[in-house]
Amino acid sequence: MQAPVTTGYAAVLAIMLIGLAINVTVHRAKLGVPIGGGDDPKMVRMMRIHGNAAEYLPMGLLLMLLDEIGGGSPVALRLAGAGLVIGRVLYGWGMWKTTAPTFGRIAGTTLTWVVILALAVLNLMRIA
């Protein structure tokens, strides 16, 4: 069974995740923080931008894959994938300069949660 929609979004999100990992490494070198956050608020923010993506994206992609394998709507899957991408971009943008609850941080988190919840419901409806 092929899953071309999920495969495409998984590739895009994997590239984003590697970009965020590289960003953490660059900031480690620039800020002189070899491990952890080093009590540097900027380092902690960069780590959380990456970590947050690493925490949420696997479940989102797994649910997309299960929905696609189960015959889910390609339009709904594309919307879900776009929501995950946009959610992560908004979150990163919102966290880049501050830990305050900015529009980007709140919107990115909310969009990611809504997408994962919608995919979970779609998958549950398939087995009901």
Tab-separated table of N, CA, C and O in Angstrom:
chain	number	residue	atom	x	y	z
A	1	MET	N	0.831	-1.180	0.000
A	1	MET	CA	0.000	0.000	0.000
A	1	MET	C	0.876	1.243	0.000
A	1	MET	O	1.829	1.320	0.754
A	2	GLN	N	0.523	2.168	-0.845
A	2	GLN	CA	1.264	3.418	-0.920
A	2	GLN	C	0.514	4.517	-0.178
A	2	GLN	O	-0.711	4.476	-0.063
A	3	ALA	N	1.251	5.492	0.289
A	3	ALA	CA	0.674	6.626	1.001
A	3	ALA	C	1.376	7.902	0.527
A	3	ALA	O	2.166	8.498	1.267
A	4	PRO	N	1.093	8.335	-0.705
A	4	PRO	CA	1.838	9.450	-1.273
A	4	PRO	C	1.648	10.789	-0.560
A	4	PRO	O	2.587	11.585	-0.476
A	5	VAL	N	0.462	11.046	-0.033
A	5	VAL	CA	0.242	12.334	0.646
A	5	VAL	C	1.062	12.384	1.930
A	5	VAL	O	1.816	13.338	2.168
A	6	THR	N	0.953	11.363	2.754
A	6	THR	CA	1.707	11.320	4.001
A	6	THR	C	3.204	11.297	3.730
A	6	THR	O	3.974	11.975	4.431
A	7	THR	N	3.612	10.559	2.714
A	7	THR	CA	5.032	10.493	2.366
A	7	THR	C	5.578	11.876	2.049
A	7	THR	O	6.662	12.253	2.526
A	8	GLY	N	4.832	12.655	1.287
A	8	GLY	CA	5.273	14.007	0.927
A	8	GLY	C	5.402	14.901	2.143
A	8	GLY	O	6.412	15.606	2.311
A	9	TYR	N	4.377	14.887	2.986
A	9	TYR	CA	4.444	15.732	4.186
A	9	TYR	C	5.494	15.237	5.166
A	9	TYR	O	6.143	16.046	5.837
A	10	ALA	N	5.678	13.941	5.272
A	10	ALA	CA	6.728	13.409	6.147
A	10	ALA	C	8.100	13.904	5.689
A	10	ALA	O	8.943	14.270	6.518
A	11	ALA	N	8.314	13.943	4.382
A	11	ALA	CA	9.591	14.425	3.853
A	11	ALA	C	9.797	15.907	4.175
A	11	ALA	O	10.867	16.314	4.636
A	12	VAL	N	8.771	16.703	3.947
A	12	VAL	CA	8.865	18.143	4.236
A	12	VAL	C	9.121	18.372	5.724
A	12	VAL	O	10.001	19.159	6.107
A	13	LEU	N	8.376	17.686	6.567
A	13	LEU	CA	8.531	17.871	8.009
A	13	LEU	C	9.867	17.329	8.517
A	13	LEU	O	10.441	17.884	9.464
A	14	ALA	N	10.380	16.279	7.896
A	14	ALA	CA	11.706	15.766	8.269
A	14	ALA	C	12.783	16.800	7.949
A	14	ALA	O	13.709	17.014	8.751
A	15	ILE	N	12.661	17.452	6.807
A	15	ILE	CA	13.620	18.509	6.441
A	15	ILE	C	13.530	19.658	7.444
A	15	ILE	O	14.548	20.192	7.889
A	16	MET	N	12.297	20.026	7.814
A	16	MET	CA	12.124	21.073	8.828
A	16	MET	C	12.773	20.664	10.146
A	16	MET	O	13.455	21.471	10.784
A	17	LEU	N	12.569	19.418	10.555
A	17	LEU	CA	13.108	18.935	11.824
A	17	LEU	C	14.640	18.958	11.820
A	17	LEU	O	15.264	19.359	12.808
A	18	ILE	N	15.232	18.562	10.710
A	18	ILE	CA	16.704	18.621	10.600
A	18	ILE	C	17.168	20.068	10.624
A	18	ILE	O	18.178	20.397	11.263
A	19	GLY	N	16.435	20.955	9.960
A	19	GLY	CA	16.776	22.380	10.001
A	19	GLY	C	16.741	22.920	11.429
A	19	GLY	O	17.629	23.678	11.848
A	20	LEU	N	15.741	22.518	12.193
A	20	LEU	CA	15.647	22.946	13.581
A	20	LEU	C	16.781	22.353	14.424
A	20	LEU	O	17.307	23.016	15.323
A	21	ALA	N	17.178	21.114	14.135
A	21	ALA	CA	18.301	20.494	14.844
A	21	ALA	C	19.605	21.231	14.536
A	21	ALA	O	20.418	21.478	15.442
A	22	ILE	N	19.787	21.578	13.279
A	22	ILE	CA	20.985	22.350	12.890
A	22	ILE	C	20.986	23.695	13.597
A	22	ILE	O	22.020	24.165	14.084
A	23	ASN	N	19.813	24.319	13.689
A	23	ASN	CA	19.694	25.596	14.389
A	23	ASN	C	20.137	25.465	15.848
A	23	ASN	O	20.831	26.339	16.362
A	24	VAL	N	19.748	24.387	16.496
A	24	VAL	CA	20.171	24.165	17.885
A	24	VAL	C	21.692	24.049	17.951
A	24	VAL	O	22.347	24.661	18.808
A	25	THR	N	22.277	23.291	17.034
A	25	THR	CA	23.733	23.106	17.022
A	25	THR	C	24.454	24.426	16.775
A	25	THR	O	25.457	24.727	17.446
A	26	VAL	N	23.952	25.218	15.836
A	26	VAL	CA	24.561	26.526	15.543
A	26	VAL	C	24.500	27.420	16.785
A	26	VAL	O	25.490	28.078	17.135
A	27	HIS	N	23.365	27.425	17.461
A	27	HIS	CA	23.241	28.248	18.664
A	27	HIS	C	24.129	27.721	19.795
A	27	HIS	O	24.651	28.517	20.582
A	28	ARG	N	24.304	26.412	19.882
A	28	ARG	CA	25.218	25.866	20.882
A	28	ARG	C	26.630	26.423	20.674
A	28	ARG	O	27.285	26.850	21.627
A	29	ALA	N	27.068	26.394	19.419
A	29	ALA	CA	28.416	26.891	19.115
A	29	ALA	C	28.509	28.398	19.369
A	29	ALA	O	29.476	28.876	19.978
A	30	LYS	N	27.503	29.133	18.930
A	30	LYS	CA	27.522	30.589	19.065
A	30	LYS	C	27.450	31.035	20.522
A	30	LYS	O	28.120	31.990	20.919
A	31	LEU	N	26.654	30.341	21.317
A	31	LEU	CA	26.453	30.736	22.707
A	31	LEU	C	27.376	30.011	23.686
A	31	LEU	O	27.368	30.305	24.877
A	32	GLY	N	28.164	29.051	23.176
A	32	GLY	CA	29.089	28.311	24.035
A	32	GLY	C	28.383	27.418	25.044
A	32	GLY	O	28.813	27.316	26.194
A	33	VAL	N	27.315	26.763	24.587
A	33	VAL	CA	26.543	25.875	25.459
A	33	VAL	C	26.705	24.451	24.930
A	33	VAL	O	26.050	24.063	23.973
A	34	PRO	N	27.598	23.638	25.543
A	34	PRO	CA	27.869	22.314	25.004
A	34	PRO	C	26.749	21.296	25.221
A	34	PRO	O	26.615	20.348	24.454
A	35	ILE	N	25.955	21.461	26.278
A	35	ILE	CA	24.890	20.495	26.561
A	35	ILE	C	23.780	21.200	27.345
A	35	ILE	O	24.035	22.139	28.100
A	36	GLY	N	22.555	20.742	27.122
A	36	GLY	CA	21.429	21.351	27.814
A	36	GLY	C	21.233	22.801	27.416
A	36	GLY	O	21.697	23.241	26.370
A	37	GLY	N	20.554	23.548	28.274
A	37	GLY	CA	20.276	24.947	27.990
A	37	GLY	C	21.328	25.891	28.515
A	37	GLY	O	21.378	27.051	28.101
A	38	GLY	N	22.170	25.407	29.430
A	38	GLY	CA	23.248	26.248	29.946
A	38	GLY	C	22.770	27.530	30.588
A	38	GLY	O	23.479	28.522	30.578
A	39	ASP	N	21.576	27.566	31.116
A	39	ASP	CA	21.005	28.773	31.728
A	39	ASP	C	20.925	29.952	30.762
A	39	ASP	O	20.885	31.104	31.187
A	40	ASP	N	20.931	29.653	29.465
A	40	ASP	CA	20.799	30.701	28.456
A	40	ASP	C	19.383	30.649	27.885
A	40	ASP	O	19.015	29.669	27.234
A	41	PRO	N	18.580	31.684	28.112
A	41	PRO	CA	17.185	31.660	27.650
A	41	PRO	C	17.045	31.453	26.141
A	41	PRO	O	16.120	30.769	25.699
A	42	LYS	N	17.951	32.004	25.364
A	42	LYS	CA	17.882	31.829	23.910
A	42	LYS	C	18.132	30.368	23.544
A	42	LYS	O	17.445	29.799	22.691
A	43	MET	N	19.108	29.750	24.205
A	43	MET	CA	19.416	28.345	23.931
A	43	MET	C	18.215	27.466	24.286
A	43	MET	O	17.850	26.558	23.529
A	44	VAL	N	17.608	27.748	25.416
A	44	VAL	CA	16.442	26.974	25.834
A	44	VAL	C	15.310	27.127	24.810
A	44	VAL	O	14.651	26.144	24.459
A	45	ARG	N	15.097	28.349	24.314
A	45	ARG	CA	14.049	28.552	23.300
A	45	ARG	C	14.340	27.758	22.034
A	45	ARG	O	13.447	27.118	21.472
A	46	MET	N	15.571	27.784	21.575
A	46	MET	CA	15.920	27.053	20.352
A	46	MET	C	15.722	25.546	20.559
A	46	MET	O	15.225	24.841	19.667
A	47	MET	N	16.083	25.063	21.727
A	47	MET	CA	15.895	23.640	22.031
A	47	MET	C	14.404	23.286	22.047
A	47	MET	O	14.010	22.225	21.576
A	48	ARG	N	13.581	24.175	22.618
A	48	ARG	CA	12.149	23.884	22.709
A	48	ARG	C	11.460	23.964	21.353
A	48	ARG	O	10.515	23.226	21.102
A	49	ILE	N	11.918	24.838	20.478
A	49	ILE	CA	11.337	24.889	19.132
A	49	ILE	C	11.551	23.542	18.455
A	49	ILE	O	10.635	22.966	17.868
A	50	HIS	N	12.764	23.023	18.551
A	50	HIS	CA	13.082	21.718	17.973
A	50	HIS	C	12.368	20.598	18.726
A	50	HIS	O	11.736	19.719	18.121
A	51	GLY	N	12.458	20.621	20.045
A	51	GLY	CA	11.869	19.559	20.856
A	51	GLY	C	10.363	19.465	20.693
A	51	GLY	O	9.798	18.369	20.625
A	52	ASN	N	9.707	20.596	20.611
A	52	ASN	CA	8.258	20.598	20.447
A	52	ASN	C	7.868	19.930	19.134
A	52	ASN	O	6.927	19.128	19.093
A	53	ALA	N	8.595	20.221	18.078
A	53	ALA	CA	8.327	19.571	16.789
A	53	ALA	C	8.577	18.067	16.890
A	53	ALA	O	7.770	17.261	16.411
A	54	ALA	N	9.683	17.702	17.527
A	54	ALA	CA	10.013	16.275	17.660
A	54	ALA	C	8.983	15.534	18.503
A	54	ALA	O	8.775	14.332	18.315
A	55	GLU	N	8.311	16.233	19.412
A	55	GLU	CA	7.306	15.605	20.261
A	55	GLU	C	5.971	15.404	19.537
A	55	GLU	O	5.322	14.378	19.712
A	56	TYR	N	5.557	16.376	18.752
A	56	TYR	CA	4.226	16.333	18.145
A	56	TYR	C	4.175	15.737	16.742
A	56	TYR	O	3.181	15.113	16.373
A	57	LEU	N	5.199	15.933	15.947
A	57	LEU	CA	5.133	15.497	14.553
A	57	LEU	C	4.996	13.986	14.371
A	57	LEU	O	4.243	13.555	13.489
A	58	PRO	N	5.665	13.157	15.160
A	58	PRO	CA	5.489	11.709	14.943
A	58	PRO	C	4.037	11.250	15.064
A	58	PRO	O	3.553	10.478	14.230
A	59	MET	N	3.322	11.721	16.064
A	59	MET	CA	1.919	11.319	16.225
A	59	MET	C	1.072	11.853	15.084
A	59	MET	O	0.212	11.140	14.548
A	60	GLY	N	1.300	13.094	14.695
A	60	GLY	CA	0.549	13.656	13.572
A	60	GLY	C	0.763	12.862	12.299
A	60	GLY	O	-0.190	12.532	11.586
A	61	LEU	N	2.005	12.527	12.012
A	61	LEU	CA	2.307	11.767	10.793
A	61	LEU	C	1.794	10.330	10.879
A	61	LEU	O	1.314	9.792	9.875
A	62	LEU	N	1.883	9.719	12.053
A	62	LEU	CA	1.351	8.369	12.209
A	62	LEU	C	-0.151	8.359	11.949
A	62	LEU	O	-0.662	7.493	11.221
A	63	LEU	N	-0.867	9.311	12.519
A	63	LEU	CA	-2.309	9.377	12.300
A	63	LEU	C	-2.647	9.676	10.838
A	63	LEU	O	-3.614	9.141	10.299
A	64	MET	N	-1.838	10.517	10.193
A	64	MET	CA	-2.039	10.762	8.762
A	64	MET	C	-1.863	9.472	7.970
A	64	MET	O	-2.674	9.148	7.104
A	65	LEU	N	-0.803	8.743	8.278
A	65	LEU	CA	-0.520	7.497	7.568
A	65	LEU	C	-1.649	6.488	7.749
A	65	LEU	O	-2.124	5.885	6.782
A	66	LEU	N	-2.105	6.319	8.975
A	66	LEU	CA	-3.190	5.371	9.236
A	66	LEU	C	-4.468	5.784	8.508
A	66	LEU	O	-5.186	4.928	7.964
A	67	ASP	N	-4.751	7.076	8.487
A	67	ASP	CA	-5.937	7.552	7.787
A	67	ASP	C	-5.795	7.329	6.276
A	67	ASP	O	-6.732	6.882	5.619
A	68	GLU	N	-4.619	7.597	5.743
A	68	GLU	CA	-4.409	7.408	4.304
A	68	GLU	C	-4.490	5.934	3.918
A	68	GLU	O	-5.140	5.583	2.931
A	69	ILE	N	-3.869	5.067	4.696
A	69	ILE	CA	-3.941	3.625	4.427
A	69	ILE	C	-5.384	3.141	4.500
A	69	ILE	O	-5.814	2.277	3.739
A	70	GLY	N	-6.148	3.737	5.429
A	70	GLY	CA	-7.541	3.347	5.606
A	70	GLY	C	-8.492	3.953	4.580
A	70	GLY	O	-9.693	3.755	4.672
A	71	GLY	N	-7.951	4.690	3.624
A	71	GLY	CA	-8.789	5.252	2.576
A	71	GLY	C	-9.284	6.657	2.849
A	71	GLY	O	-10.276	7.099	2.260
A	72	GLY	N	-8.604	7.376	3.708
A	72	GLY	CA	-8.999	8.749	4.033
A	72	GLY	C	-8.966	9.670	2.828
A	72	GLY	O	-8.297	9.405	1.830
A	73	SER	N	-9.693	10.750	2.947
A	73	SER	CA	-9.795	11.747	1.880
A	73	SER	C	-8.447	12.410	1.620
A	73	SER	O	-7.830	12.958	2.540
A	74	PRO	N	-7.981	12.412	0.363
A	74	PRO	CA	-6.727	13.094	0.047
A	74	PRO	C	-6.780	14.589	0.374
A	74	PRO	O	-5.781	15.170	0.796
A	75	VAL	N	-7.943	15.208	0.212
A	75	VAL	CA	-8.077	16.634	0.536
A	75	VAL	C	-7.899	16.847	2.037
A	75	VAL	O	-7.158	17.739	2.466
A	76	ALA	N	-8.570	16.027	2.850
A	76	ALA	CA	-8.433	16.138	4.304
A	76	ALA	C	-6.993	15.881	4.732
A	76	ALA	O	-6.466	16.575	5.617
A	77	LEU	N	-6.346	14.912	4.110
A	77	LEU	CA	-4.954	14.609	4.437
A	77	LEU	C	-4.027	15.768	4.077
A	77	LEU	O	-3.121	16.097	4.843
A	78	ARG	N	-4.273	16.392	2.937
A	78	ARG	CA	-3.453	17.544	2.545
A	78	ARG	C	-3.671	18.713	3.500
A	78	ARG	O	-2.731	19.433	3.851
A	79	LEU	N	-4.902	18.918	3.915
A	79	LEU	CA	-5.182	19.971	4.891
A	79	LEU	C	-4.485	19.677	6.219
A	79	LEU	O	-3.915	20.579	6.842
A	80	ALA	N	-4.521	18.424	6.643
A	80	ALA	CA	-3.850	18.037	7.881
A	80	ALA	C	-2.343	18.254	7.763
A	80	ALA	O	-1.717	18.821	8.674
A	81	GLY	N	-1.758	17.814	6.679
A	81	GLY	CA	-0.317	17.994	6.480
A	81	GLY	C	0.063	19.465	6.448
A	81	GLY	O	1.034	19.881	7.094
A	82	ALA	N	-0.721	20.262	5.737
A	82	ALA	CA	-0.455	21.700	5.685
A	82	ALA	C	-0.605	22.315	7.072
A	82	ALA	O	0.185	23.183	7.461
A	83	GLY	N	-1.599	21.834	7.828
A	83	GLY	CA	-1.783	22.335	9.186
A	83	GLY	C	-0.592	22.042	10.076
A	83	GLY	O	-0.181	22.885	10.882
A	84	LEU	N	-0.020	20.848	9.937
A	84	LEU	CA	1.166	20.513	10.727
A	84	LEU	C	2.351	21.400	10.344
A	84	LEU	O	3.067	21.902	11.218
A	85	VAL	N	2.548	21.610	9.057
A	85	VAL	CA	3.653	22.464	8.597
A	85	VAL	C	3.451	23.897	9.103
A	85	VAL	O	4.354	24.496	9.694
A	86	ILE	N	2.264	24.437	8.868
A	86	ILE	CA	1.991	25.821	9.281
A	86	ILE	C	2.065	25.961	10.797
A	86	ILE	O	2.621	26.932	11.321
A	87	GLY	N	1.538	24.970	11.515
A	87	GLY	CA	1.599	25.004	12.969
A	87	GLY	C	3.017	25.068	13.493
A	87	GLY	O	3.333	25.828	14.415
A	88	ARG	N	3.904	24.281	12.898
A	88	ARG	CA	5.299	24.284	13.353
A	88	ARG	C	6.004	25.579	12.992
A	88	ARG	O	6.831	26.078	13.760
A	89	VAL	N	5.703	26.125	11.818
A	89	VAL	CA	6.303	27.414	11.417
A	89	VAL	C	5.840	28.520	12.364
A	89	VAL	O	6.648	29.324	12.846
A	90	LEU	N	4.537	28.563	12.636
A	90	LEU	CA	4.007	29.578	13.553
A	90	LEU	C	4.628	29.446	14.944
A	90	LEU	O	5.016	30.449	15.560
A	91	TYR	N	4.716	28.222	15.435
A	91	TYR	CA	5.290	28.007	16.756
A	91	TYR	C	6.743	28.496	16.809
A	91	TYR	O	7.133	29.209	17.743
A	92	GLY	N	7.537	28.117	15.828
A	92	GLY	CA	8.934	28.543	15.788
A	92	GLY	C	9.070	30.054	15.714
A	92	GLY	O	9.887	30.657	16.417
A	93	TRP	N	8.246	30.667	14.878
A	93	TRP	CA	8.252	32.122	14.743
A	93	TRP	C	7.871	32.771	16.070
A	93	TRP	O	8.490	33.749	16.496
A	94	GLY	N	6.863	32.224	16.722
A	94	GLY	CA	6.410	32.788	17.983
A	94	GLY	C	7.398	32.635	19.120
A	94	GLY	O	7.442	33.459	20.036
A	95	MET	N	8.209	31.597	19.093
A	95	MET	CA	9.174	31.332	20.165
A	95	MET	C	10.562	31.918	19.886
A	95	MET	O	11.416	31.923	20.765
A	96	TRP	N	10.798	32.387	18.678
A	96	TRP	CA	12.148	32.777	18.275
A	96	TRP	C	12.759	33.844	19.180
A	96	TRP	O	13.916	33.753	19.572
A	97	LYS	N	11.990	34.862	19.555
A	97	LYS	CA	12.547	35.985	20.320
A	97	LYS	C	12.147	36.017	21.789
A	97	LYS	O	12.760	36.733	22.573
A	98	THR	N	11.114	35.252	22.163
A	98	THR	CA	10.629	35.348	23.539
A	98	THR	C	9.920	34.063	23.958
A	98	THR	O	9.408	33.339	23.109
A	99	THR	N	9.890	33.853	25.268
A	99	THR	CA	9.118	32.728	25.790
A	99	THR	C	7.691	33.155	26.126
A	99	THR	O	6.884	32.338	26.558
A	100	ALA	N	7.392	34.430	25.940
A	100	ALA	CA	6.041	34.935	26.221
A	100	ALA	C	5.036	34.238	25.300
A	100	ALA	O	5.385	33.792	24.206
A	101	PRO	N	3.790	34.154	25.733
A	101	PRO	CA	2.766	33.506	24.902
A	101	PRO	C	2.334	34.398	23.729
A	101	PRO	O	1.314	35.076	23.788
A	102	THR	N	3.131	34.396	22.675
A	102	THR	CA	2.869	35.222	21.491
A	102	THR	C	1.779	34.587	20.616
A	102	THR	O	1.428	33.420	20.785
A	103	PHE	N	1.294	35.375	19.655
A	103	PHE	CA	0.307	34.855	18.713
A	103	PHE	C	0.831	33.603	18.016
A	103	PHE	O	0.129	32.593	17.911
A	104	GLY	N	2.064	33.649	17.523
A	104	GLY	CA	2.629	32.511	16.794
A	104	GLY	C	2.709	31.258	17.646
A	104	GLY	O	2.374	30.167	17.188
A	105	ARG	N	3.128	31.425	18.865
A	105	ARG	CA	3.252	30.266	19.761
A	105	ARG	C	1.883	29.658	20.055
A	105	ARG	O	1.694	28.440	19.966
A	106	ILE	N	0.915	30.503	20.387
A	106	ILE	CA	-0.427	30.017	20.712
A	106	ILE	C	-1.103	29.427	19.471
A	106	ILE	O	-1.666	28.333	19.519
A	107	ALA	N	-1.035	30.139	18.355
A	107	ALA	CA	-1.673	29.664	17.123
A	107	ALA	C	-1.022	28.387	16.617
A	107	ALA	O	-1.703	27.460	16.167
A	108	GLY	N	0.307	28.330	16.678
A	108	GLY	CA	1.014	27.133	16.215
A	108	GLY	C	0.690	25.909	17.050
A	108	GLY	O	0.452	24.822	16.515
A	109	THR	N	0.671	26.088	18.354
A	109	THR	CA	0.324	24.982	19.245
A	109	THR	C	-1.117	24.541	19.017
A	109	THR	O	-1.400	23.343	18.877
A	110	THR	N	-2.021	25.516	18.966
A	110	THR	CA	-3.435	25.202	18.783
A	110	THR	C	-3.680	24.487	17.462
A	110	THR	O	-4.394	23.480	17.415
A	111	LEU	N	-3.081	24.986	16.396
A	111	LEU	CA	-3.261	24.355	15.085
A	111	LEU	C	-2.735	22.925	15.096
A	111	LEU	O	-3.395	22.006	14.592
A	112	THR	N	-1.586	22.709	15.679
A	112	THR	CA	-1.024	21.358	15.766
A	112	THR	C	-1.955	20.437	16.548
A	112	THR	O	-2.226	19.312	16.121
A	113	TRP	N	-2.453	20.902	17.674
A	113	TRP	CA	-3.369	20.088	18.487
A	113	TRP	C	-4.655	19.780	17.733
A	113	TRP	O	-5.151	18.655	17.791
A	114	VAL	N	-5.202	20.782	17.061
A	114	VAL	CA	-6.456	20.587	16.317
A	114	VAL	C	-6.264	19.550	15.216
A	114	VAL	O	-7.114	18.678	15.011
A	115	VAL	N	-5.165	19.635	14.506
A	115	VAL	CA	-4.889	18.667	13.433
A	115	VAL	C	-4.779	17.257	14.007
A	115	VAL	O	-5.385	16.314	13.484
A	116	ILE	N	-4.006	17.090	15.073
A	116	ILE	CA	-3.833	15.762	15.670
A	116	ILE	C	-5.169	15.240	16.193
A	116	ILE	O	-5.510	14.067	15.975
A	117	LEU	N	-5.931	16.086	16.842
A	117	LEU	CA	-7.244	15.671	17.350
A	117	LEU	C	-8.183	15.285	16.205
A	117	LEU	O	-8.859	14.249	16.267
A	118	ALA	N	-8.212	16.080	15.143
A	118	ALA	CA	-9.073	15.774	13.990
A	118	ALA	C	-8.676	14.446	13.352
A	118	ALA	O	-9.540	13.629	13.000
A	119	LEU	N	-7.380	14.215	13.216
A	119	LEU	CA	-6.924	12.947	12.647
A	119	LEU	C	-7.277	11.770	13.553
A	119	LEU	O	-7.644	10.699	13.064
A	120	ALA	N	-7.169	11.972	14.864
A	120	ALA	CA	-7.539	10.910	15.796
A	120	ALA	C	-9.027	10.576	15.650
A	120	ALA	O	-9.412	9.406	15.594
A	121	VAL	N	-9.868	11.601	15.544
A	121	VAL	CA	-11.301	11.385	15.381
A	121	VAL	C	-11.582	10.685	14.059
A	121	VAL	O	-12.384	9.731	14.003
A	122	LEU	N	-10.940	11.126	12.986
A	122	LEU	CA	-11.133	10.454	11.686
A	122	LEU	C	-10.766	8.974	11.762
A	122	LEU	O	-11.486	8.120	11.228
A	123	ASN	N	-9.676	8.671	12.428
A	123	ASN	CA	-9.264	7.276	12.557
A	123	ASN	C	-10.240	6.483	13.434
A	123	ASN	O	-10.541	5.326	13.141
A	124	LEU	N	-10.726	7.093	14.501
A	124	LEU	CA	-11.699	6.420	15.355
A	124	LEU	C	-13.010	6.161	14.616
A	124	LEU	O	-13.627	5.105	14.771
A	125	MET	N	-13.430	7.103	13.789
A	125	MET	CA	-14.665	6.932	13.014
A	125	MET	C	-14.539	5.760	12.045
A	125	MET	O	-15.527	5.076	11.749
A	126	ARG	N	-13.352	5.506	11.584
A	126	ARG	CA	-13.124	4.426	10.629
A	126	ARG	C	-13.309	3.053	11.274
A	126	ARG	O	-13.705	2.102	10.628
A	127	ILE	N	-13.025	2.956	12.571
A	127	ILE	CA	-13.141	1.661	13.234
A	127	ILE	C	-14.486	1.458	13.929
A	127	ILE	O	-14.792	0.377	14.384
A	128	ALA	N	-15.254	2.527	14.040
A	128	ALA	CA	-16.539	2.451	14.776
A	128	ALA	C	-17.584	1.692	13.998
A	128	ALA	O	-17.647	1.540	12.844
